């Protein structure tokens, strides 16, 4: 296996980690106006992801950086061709991050309501658009001989890509709801369980149709078992949620997202961006990669620093593993003096 293939696999792992970890973050953000009937419950939800949401976003930064360094042609063509949806994703993530930090800096319901809307849309927009972008990458785009992607916005809004967006949106809502059942106390925990079962009504059929469509149109022979395993994990997650097995149901939806990502990247390989104009114009692992020296240097850097990053993130999840309850939320949210929102253990999210 050459280094270009190794880095394709590494990038696939980075994106998979991002979808699994940031997926439940997005789900919690989208559920904020649904489950948080009172401000104290919304604060419970935000504090549940408060210690980890910004660390989860490191995965997408690393994935984008790895694409830029290992496959510059792939990075340049994809990021220029998908400029508008990626710009919207970036703006949404910025607004979402600002909302987490500024929500607790004012002491009025109107102030918090505006930032709650920002968290909702800052979660919903990327959740949908990531599915749309990756579905279009797997489907193929009109890449010409000069490695220029000649496509307008309307060409991105095809039925397969829209289904991909609906799949990621609904799957992240389900994943986020199950995370809340695992990480919060009552009454948010009970409401999250109900929301998970309702989200499954959309996520299960949408995910099943999207995976089968992907397999029939673009898949390889070896990805059939992966598709079957992803579908089984998704259904198992819902059944376990019905039984109240919170940890295992969350693990199953994480596995379903991971296996769905394997299906997408497996369907791509050895291409990284297929051309719908002519297969000869496909960007592949071989013709889109950097020089061997660059890949070698990157590999040594990854060997040294990747275990450190993974270890730190695992440690942070372990430290903040306990449930967040109403009793842990200070009763008087205020900006400034004692008893304010900014003085709790997860104040970074507030």
PDB file of N, CA, C and O in Angstrom, residues 253-302:
ATOM      1  N   UNK A 253     -25.866   4.011  17.014  1.00  0.00           N
ATOM      2  CA  UNK A 253     -25.994   5.086  16.021  1.00  0.00           C
ATOM      3  C   UNK A 253     -24.616   5.616  15.624  1.00  0.00           C
ATOM      4  O   UNK A 253     -24.409   5.996  14.468  1.00  0.00           O
ATOM      5  N   UNK A 254     -23.669   5.629  16.572  1.00  0.00           N
ATOM      6  CA  UNK A 254     -22.304   6.013  16.216  1.00  0.00           C
ATOM      7  C   UNK A 254     -21.731   5.037  15.194  1.00  0.00           C
ATOM      8  O   UNK A 254     -21.084   5.437  14.219  1.00  0.00           O
ATOM      9  N   UNK A 255     -21.977   3.746  15.406  1.00  0.00           N
ATOM     10  CA  UNK A 255     -21.503   2.733  14.463  1.00  0.00           C
ATOM     11  C   UNK A 255     -22.188   2.886  13.106  1.00  0.00           C
ATOM     12  O   UNK A 255     -21.543   2.731  12.053  1.00  0.00           O
ATOM     13  N   UNK A 256     -23.487   3.207  13.115  1.00  0.00           N
ATOM     14  CA  UNK A 256     -24.212   3.385  11.850  1.00  0.00           C
ATOM     15  C   UNK A 256     -23.639   4.551  11.050  1.00  0.00           C
ATOM     16  O   UNK A 256     -23.446   4.446   9.826  1.00  0.00           O
ATOM     17  N   UNK A 257     -23.347   5.662  11.728  1.00  0.00           N
ATOM     18  CA  UNK A 257     -22.752   6.816  11.043  1.00  0.00           C
ATOM     19  C   UNK A 257     -21.373   6.451  10.514  1.00  0.00           C
ATOM     20  O   UNK A 257     -21.016   6.782   9.371  1.00  0.00           O
ATOM     21  N   UNK A 258     -20.583   5.757  11.327  1.00  0.00           N
ATOM     22  CA  UNK A 258     -19.253   5.357  10.892  1.00  0.00           C
ATOM     23  C   UNK A 258     -19.291   4.429   9.690  1.00  0.00           C
ATOM     24  O   UNK A 258     -18.520   4.592   8.729  1.00  0.00           O
ATOM     25  N   UNK A 259     -20.179   3.454   9.714  1.00  0.00           N
ATOM     26  CA  UNK A 259     -20.280   2.506   8.599  1.00  0.00           C
ATOM     27  C   UNK A 259     -20.833   3.181   7.346  1.00  0.00           C
ATOM     28  O   UNK A 259     -20.436   2.832   6.221  1.00  0.00           O
ATOM     29  N   UNK A 260     -21.740   4.139   7.516  1.00  0.00           N
ATOM     30  CA  UNK A 260     -22.226   4.889   6.358  1.00  0.00           C
ATOM     31  C   UNK A 260     -21.089   5.679   5.721  1.00  0.00           C
ATOM     32  O   UNK A 260     -20.981   5.763   4.484  1.00  0.00           O
ATOM     33  N   UNK A 261     -20.224   6.256   6.557  1.00  0.00           N
ATOM     34  CA  UNK A 261     -19.064   6.975   6.026  1.00  0.00           C
ATOM     35  C   UNK A 261     -18.120   6.030   5.287  1.00  0.00           C
ATOM     36  O   UNK A 261     -17.587   6.375   4.223  1.00  0.00           O
ATOM     37  N   UNK A 262     -17.923   4.841   5.820  1.00  0.00           N
ATOM     38  CA  UNK A 262     -17.095   3.839   5.139  1.00  0.00           C
ATOM     39  C   UNK A 262     -17.693   3.506   3.774  1.00  0.00           C
ATOM     40  O   UNK A 262     -16.968   3.358   2.779  1.00  0.00           O
ATOM     41  N   UNK A 263     -19.013   3.410   3.714  1.00  0.00           N
ATOM     42  CA  UNK A 263     -19.679   3.134   2.440  1.00  0.00           C
ATOM     43  C   UNK A 263     -19.402   4.231   1.421  1.00  0.00           C
ATOM     44  O   UNK A 263     -19.093   3.953   0.246  1.00  0.00           O
ATOM     45  N   UNK A 264     -19.478   5.499   1.853  1.00  0.00           N
ATOM     46  CA  UNK A 264     -19.253   6.610   0.937  1.00  0.00           C
ATOM     47  C   UNK A 264     -17.810   6.630   0.429  1.00  0.00           C
ATOM     48  O   UNK A 264     -17.567   6.722  -0.782  1.00  0.00           O
ATOM     49  N   UNK A 265     -16.846   6.547   1.346  1.00  0.00           N
ATOM     50  CA  UNK A 265     -15.448   6.589   0.924  1.00  0.00           C
ATOM     51  C   UNK A 265     -15.060   5.314   0.172  1.00  0.00           C
ATOM     52  O   UNK A 265     -14.232   5.361  -0.747  1.00  0.00           O
ATOM     53  N   UNK A 266     -15.636   4.192   0.565  1.00  0.00           N
ATOM     54  CA  UNK A 266     -15.364   2.959  -0.164  1.00  0.00           C
ATOM     55  C   UNK A 266     -15.909   2.996  -1.579  1.00  0.00           C
ATOM     56  O   UNK A 266     -15.303   2.458  -2.510  1.00  0.00           O
ATOM     57  N   UNK A 267     -17.059   3.654  -1.752  1.00  0.00           N
ATOM     58  CA  UNK A 267     -17.637   3.792  -3.095  1.00  0.00           C
ATOM     59  C   UNK A 267     -16.793   4.713  -3.966  1.00  0.00           C
ATOM     60  O   UNK A 267     -16.749   4.563  -5.188  1.00  0.00           O
ATOM     61  N   UNK A 268     -16.123   5.679  -3.346  1.00  0.00           N
ATOM     62  CA  UNK A 268     -15.272   6.603  -4.087  1.00  0.00           C
ATOM     63  C   UNK A 268     -13.996   5.943  -4.606  1.00  0.00           C
ATOM     64  O   UNK A 268     -13.623   6.106  -5.770  1.00  0.00           O
ATOM     65  N   UNK A 269     -13.301   5.243  -3.724  1.00  0.00           N
ATOM     66  CA  UNK A 269     -11.952   4.751  -4.010  1.00  0.00           C
ATOM     67  C   UNK A 269     -11.920   3.888  -5.277  1.00  0.00           C
ATOM     68  O   UNK A 269     -12.804   3.078  -5.499  1.00  0.00           O
ATOM     69  N   UNK A 270     -10.891   4.040  -6.151  1.00  0.00           N
ATOM     70  CA  UNK A 270      -9.684   4.853  -6.000  1.00  0.00           C
ATOM     71  C   UNK A 270      -9.834   6.314  -6.441  1.00  0.00           C
ATOM     72  O   UNK A 270      -8.872   7.056  -6.411  1.00  0.00           O
ATOM     73  N   UNK A 271     -11.043   6.718  -6.862  1.00  0.00           N
ATOM     74  CA  UNK A 271     -11.263   8.116  -7.202  1.00  0.00           C
ATOM     75  C   UNK A 271     -11.420   8.921  -5.913  1.00  0.00           C
ATOM     76  O   UNK A 271     -11.798   8.378  -4.868  1.00  0.00           O
ATOM     77  N   UNK A 272     -11.139  10.197  -5.981  1.00  0.00           N
ATOM     78  CA  UNK A 272     -11.458  11.109  -4.885  1.00  0.00           C
ATOM     79  C   UNK A 272     -12.524  12.103  -5.312  1.00  0.00           C
ATOM     80  O   UNK A 272     -13.235  12.649  -4.472  1.00  0.00           O
ATOM     81  N   UNK A 273     -12.656  12.329  -6.612  1.00  0.00           N
ATOM     82  CA  UNK A 273     -13.732  13.146  -7.162  1.00  0.00           C
ATOM     83  C   UNK A 273     -13.981  12.696  -8.593  1.00  0.00           C
ATOM     84  O   UNK A 273     -13.275  13.115  -9.523  1.00  0.00           O
ATOM     85  N   UNK A 274     -14.982  11.832  -8.806  1.00  0.00           N
ATOM     86  CA  UNK A 274     -15.263  11.340 -10.158  1.00  0.00           C
ATOM     87  C   UNK A 274     -15.789  12.463 -11.054  1.00  0.00           C
ATOM     88  O   UNK A 274     -16.459  13.380 -10.594  1.00  0.00           O
ATOM     89  N   UNK A 275     -15.467  12.354 -12.331  1.00  0.00           N
ATOM     90  CA  UNK A 275     -15.964  13.311 -13.316  1.00  0.00           C
ATOM     91  C   UNK A 275     -17.137  12.703 -14.069  1.00  0.00           C
ATOM     92  O   UNK A 275     -17.055  11.562 -14.542  1.00  0.00           O
ATOM     93  N   UNK A 276     -18.208  13.468 -14.188  1.00  0.00           N
ATOM     94  CA  UNK A 276     -19.351  13.003 -14.966  1.00  0.00           C
ATOM     95  C   UNK A 276     -19.187  13.320 -16.451  1.00  0.00           C
ATOM     96  O   UNK A 276     -20.006  12.884 -17.266  1.00  0.00           O
ATOM     97  N   UNK A 277     -18.151  14.078 -16.807  1.00  0.00           N
ATOM     98  CA  UNK A 277     -17.921  14.408 -18.222  1.00  0.00           C
ATOM     99  C   UNK A 277     -17.188  13.285 -18.938  1.00  0.00           C
ATOM    100  O   UNK A 277     -17.541  12.927 -20.075  1.00  0.00           O
ATOM    101  N   UNK A 278     -16.174  12.736 -18.288  1.00  0.00           N
ATOM    102  CA  UNK A 278     -15.353  11.690 -18.895  1.00  0.00           C
ATOM    103  C   UNK A 278     -14.575  11.006 -17.774  1.00  0.00           C
ATOM    104  O   UNK A 278     -13.921  11.689 -16.978  1.00  0.00           O
ATOM    105  N   UNK A 279     -14.625   9.680 -17.676  1.00  0.00           N
ATOM    106  CA  UNK A 279     -13.859   8.986 -16.634  1.00  0.00           C
ATOM    107  C   UNK A 279     -12.365   9.307 -16.679  1.00  0.00           C
ATOM    108  O   UNK A 279     -11.679   9.199 -15.648  1.00  0.00           O
ATOM    109  N   UNK A 280     -11.858   9.714 -17.843  1.00  0.00           N
ATOM    110  CA  UNK A 280     -10.442  10.062 -17.940  1.00  0.00           C
ATOM    111  C   UNK A 280     -10.104  11.312 -17.132  1.00  0.00           C
ATOM    112  O   UNK A 280      -8.936  11.544 -16.813  1.00  0.00           O
ATOM    113  N   UNK A 281     -11.133  12.111 -16.797  1.00  0.00           N
ATOM    114  CA  UNK A 281     -10.912  13.334 -16.031  1.00  0.00           C
ATOM    115  C   UNK A 281     -11.073  13.122 -14.520  1.00  0.00           C
ATOM    116  O   UNK A 281     -10.977  14.089 -13.756  1.00  0.00           O
ATOM    117  N   UNK A 282     -11.330  11.891 -14.112  1.00  0.00           N
ATOM    118  CA  UNK A 282     -11.486  11.614 -12.680  1.00  0.00           C
ATOM    119  C   UNK A 282     -10.250  12.059 -11.906  1.00  0.00           C
ATOM    120  O   UNK A 282      -9.108  11.840 -12.352  1.00  0.00           O
ATOM    121  N   UNK A 283     -10.474  12.668 -10.749  1.00  0.00           N
ATOM    122  CA  UNK A 283      -9.381  12.878  -9.806  1.00  0.00           C
ATOM    123  C   UNK A 283      -9.271  11.620  -8.952  1.00  0.00           C
ATOM    124  O   UNK A 283     -10.257  11.187  -8.349  1.00  0.00           O
ATOM    125  N   UNK A 284      -8.091  11.034  -8.925  1.00  0.00           N
ATOM    126  CA  UNK A 284      -7.897   9.769  -8.234  1.00  0.00           C
ATOM    127  C   UNK A 284      -6.820   9.911  -7.161  1.00  0.00           C
ATOM    128  O   UNK A 284      -6.119  10.921  -7.076  1.00  0.00           O
ATOM    129  N   UNK A 285      -6.696   8.876  -6.349  1.00  0.00           N
ATOM    130  CA  UNK A 285      -5.649   8.845  -5.331  1.00  0.00           C
ATOM    131  C   UNK A 285      -4.284   9.014  -5.969  1.00  0.00           C
ATOM    132  O   UNK A 285      -3.389   9.666  -5.414  1.00  0.00           O
ATOM    133  N   UNK A 286      -4.115   8.481  -7.168  1.00  0.00           N
ATOM    134  CA  UNK A 286      -2.806   8.528  -7.828  1.00  0.00           C
ATOM    135  C   UNK A 286      -2.505   9.892  -8.438  1.00  0.00           C
ATOM    136  O   UNK A 286      -1.409  10.431  -8.253  1.00  0.00           O
ATOM    137  N   UNK A 287      -3.474  10.475  -9.168  1.00  0.00           N
ATOM    138  CA  UNK A 287      -3.147  11.702  -9.907  1.00  0.00           C
ATOM    139  C   UNK A 287      -3.440  12.990  -9.135  1.00  0.00           C
ATOM    140  O   UNK A 287      -3.116  14.081  -9.610  1.00  0.00           O
ATOM    141  N   UNK A 288      -4.057  12.897  -7.949  1.00  0.00           N
ATOM    142  CA  UNK A 288      -4.379  14.107  -7.187  1.00  0.00           C
ATOM    143  C   UNK A 288      -3.508  14.272  -5.952  1.00  0.00           C
ATOM    144  O   UNK A 288      -3.661  15.249  -5.220  1.00  0.00           O
ATOM    145  N   UNK A 289      -2.580  13.340  -5.731  1.00  0.00           N
ATOM    146  CA  UNK A 289      -1.816  13.357  -4.483  1.00  0.00           C
ATOM    147  C   UNK A 289      -0.568  14.234  -4.590  1.00  0.00           C
ATOM    148  O   UNK A 289      -0.109  14.583  -5.677  1.00  0.00           O
ATOM    149  N   UNK A 290      -0.013  14.565  -3.431  1.00  0.00           N
ATOM    150  CA  UNK A 290       1.237  15.315  -3.364  1.00  0.00           C
ATOM    151  C   UNK A 290       2.419  14.410  -3.681  1.00  0.00           C
ATOM    152  O   UNK A 290       2.267  13.182  -3.856  1.00  0.00           O
ATOM    153  N   UNK A 291       3.600  14.999  -3.725  1.00  0.00           N
ATOM    154  CA  UNK A 291       4.819  14.231  -3.979  1.00  0.00           C
ATOM    155  C   UNK A 291       5.105  13.280  -2.818  1.00  0.00           C
ATOM    156  O   UNK A 291       4.696  13.538  -1.678  1.00  0.00           O
ATOM    157  N   UNK A 292       5.789  12.180  -3.082  1.00  0.00           N
ATOM    158  CA  UNK A 292       6.097  11.211  -2.019  1.00  0.00           C
ATOM    159  C   UNK A 292       6.803  11.832  -0.815  1.00  0.00           C
ATOM    160  O   UNK A 292       6.553  11.434   0.320  1.00  0.00           O
ATOM    161  N   UNK A 293       7.692  12.806  -1.058  1.00  0.00           N
ATOM    162  CA  UNK A 293       8.402  13.423   0.063  1.00  0.00           C
ATOM    163  C   UNK A 293       7.424  14.127   1.007  1.00  0.00           C
ATOM    164  O   UNK A 293       7.535  14.015   2.233  1.00  0.00           O
ATOM    165  N   UNK A 294       6.461  14.851   0.439  1.00  0.00           N
ATOM    166  CA  UNK A 294       5.460  15.536   1.257  1.00  0.00           C
ATOM    167  C   UNK A 294       4.658  14.534   2.079  1.00  0.00           C
ATOM    168  O   UNK A 294       4.416  14.737   3.282  1.00  0.00           O
ATOM    169  N   UNK A 295       4.240  13.447   1.454  1.00  0.00           N
ATOM    170  CA  UNK A 295       3.462  12.434   2.161  1.00  0.00           C
ATOM    171  C   UNK A 295       4.282  11.769   3.255  1.00  0.00           C
ATOM    172  O   UNK A 295       3.757  11.429   4.323  1.00  0.00           O
ATOM    173  N   UNK A 296       5.575  11.597   3.015  1.00  0.00           N
ATOM    174  CA  UNK A 296       6.445  10.995   4.033  1.00  0.00           C
ATOM    175  C   UNK A 296       6.570  11.899   5.251  1.00  0.00           C
ATOM    176  O   UNK A 296       6.451  11.448   6.400  1.00  0.00           O
ATOM    177  N   UNK A 297       6.803  13.192   5.019  1.00  0.00           N
ATOM    178  CA  UNK A 297       6.907  14.142   6.138  1.00  0.00           C
ATOM    179  C   UNK A 297       5.591  14.188   6.914  1.00  0.00           C
ATOM    180  O   UNK A 297       5.576  14.175   8.157  1.00  0.00           O
ATOM    181  N   UNK A 298       4.466  14.240   6.206  1.00  0.00           N
ATOM    182  CA  UNK A 298       3.171  14.243   6.862  1.00  0.00           C
ATOM    183  C   UNK A 298       2.966  13.006   7.720  1.00  0.00           C
ATOM    184  O   UNK A 298       2.412  13.077   8.828  1.00  0.00           O
ATOM    185  N   UNK A 299       3.417  11.877   7.220  1.00  0.00           N
ATOM    186  CA  UNK A 299       3.239  10.620   7.950  1.00  0.00           C
ATOM    187  C   UNK A 299       3.989  10.639   9.272  1.00  0.00           C
ATOM    188  O   UNK A 299       3.463  10.213  10.312  1.00  0.00           O
ATOM    189  N   UNK A 300       5.221  11.145   9.264  1.00  0.00           N
ATOM    190  CA  UNK A 300       5.991  11.210  10.502  1.00  0.00           C
ATOM    191  C   UNK A 300       5.378  12.183  11.494  1.00  0.00           C
ATOM    192  O   UNK A 300       5.338  11.929  12.709  1.00  0.00           O
ATOM    193  N   UNK A 301       4.868  13.302  10.994  1.00  0.00           N
ATOM    194  CA  UNK A 301       4.194  14.267  11.874  1.00  0.00           C
ATOM    195  C   UNK A 301       2.959  13.631  12.503  1.00  0.00           C
ATOM    196  O   UNK A 301       2.695  13.784  13.712  1.00  0.00           O
ATOM    197  N   UNK A 302       2.202  12.899  11.702  1.00  0.00           N
ATOM    198  CA  UNK A 302       0.991  12.247  12.210  1.00  0.00           C
ATOM    199  C   UNK A 302       1.331  11.182  13.254  1.00  0.00           C
ATOM    200  O   UNK A 302       0.643  11.048  14.270  1.00  0.00           O
TER     201      UNK A 302
END
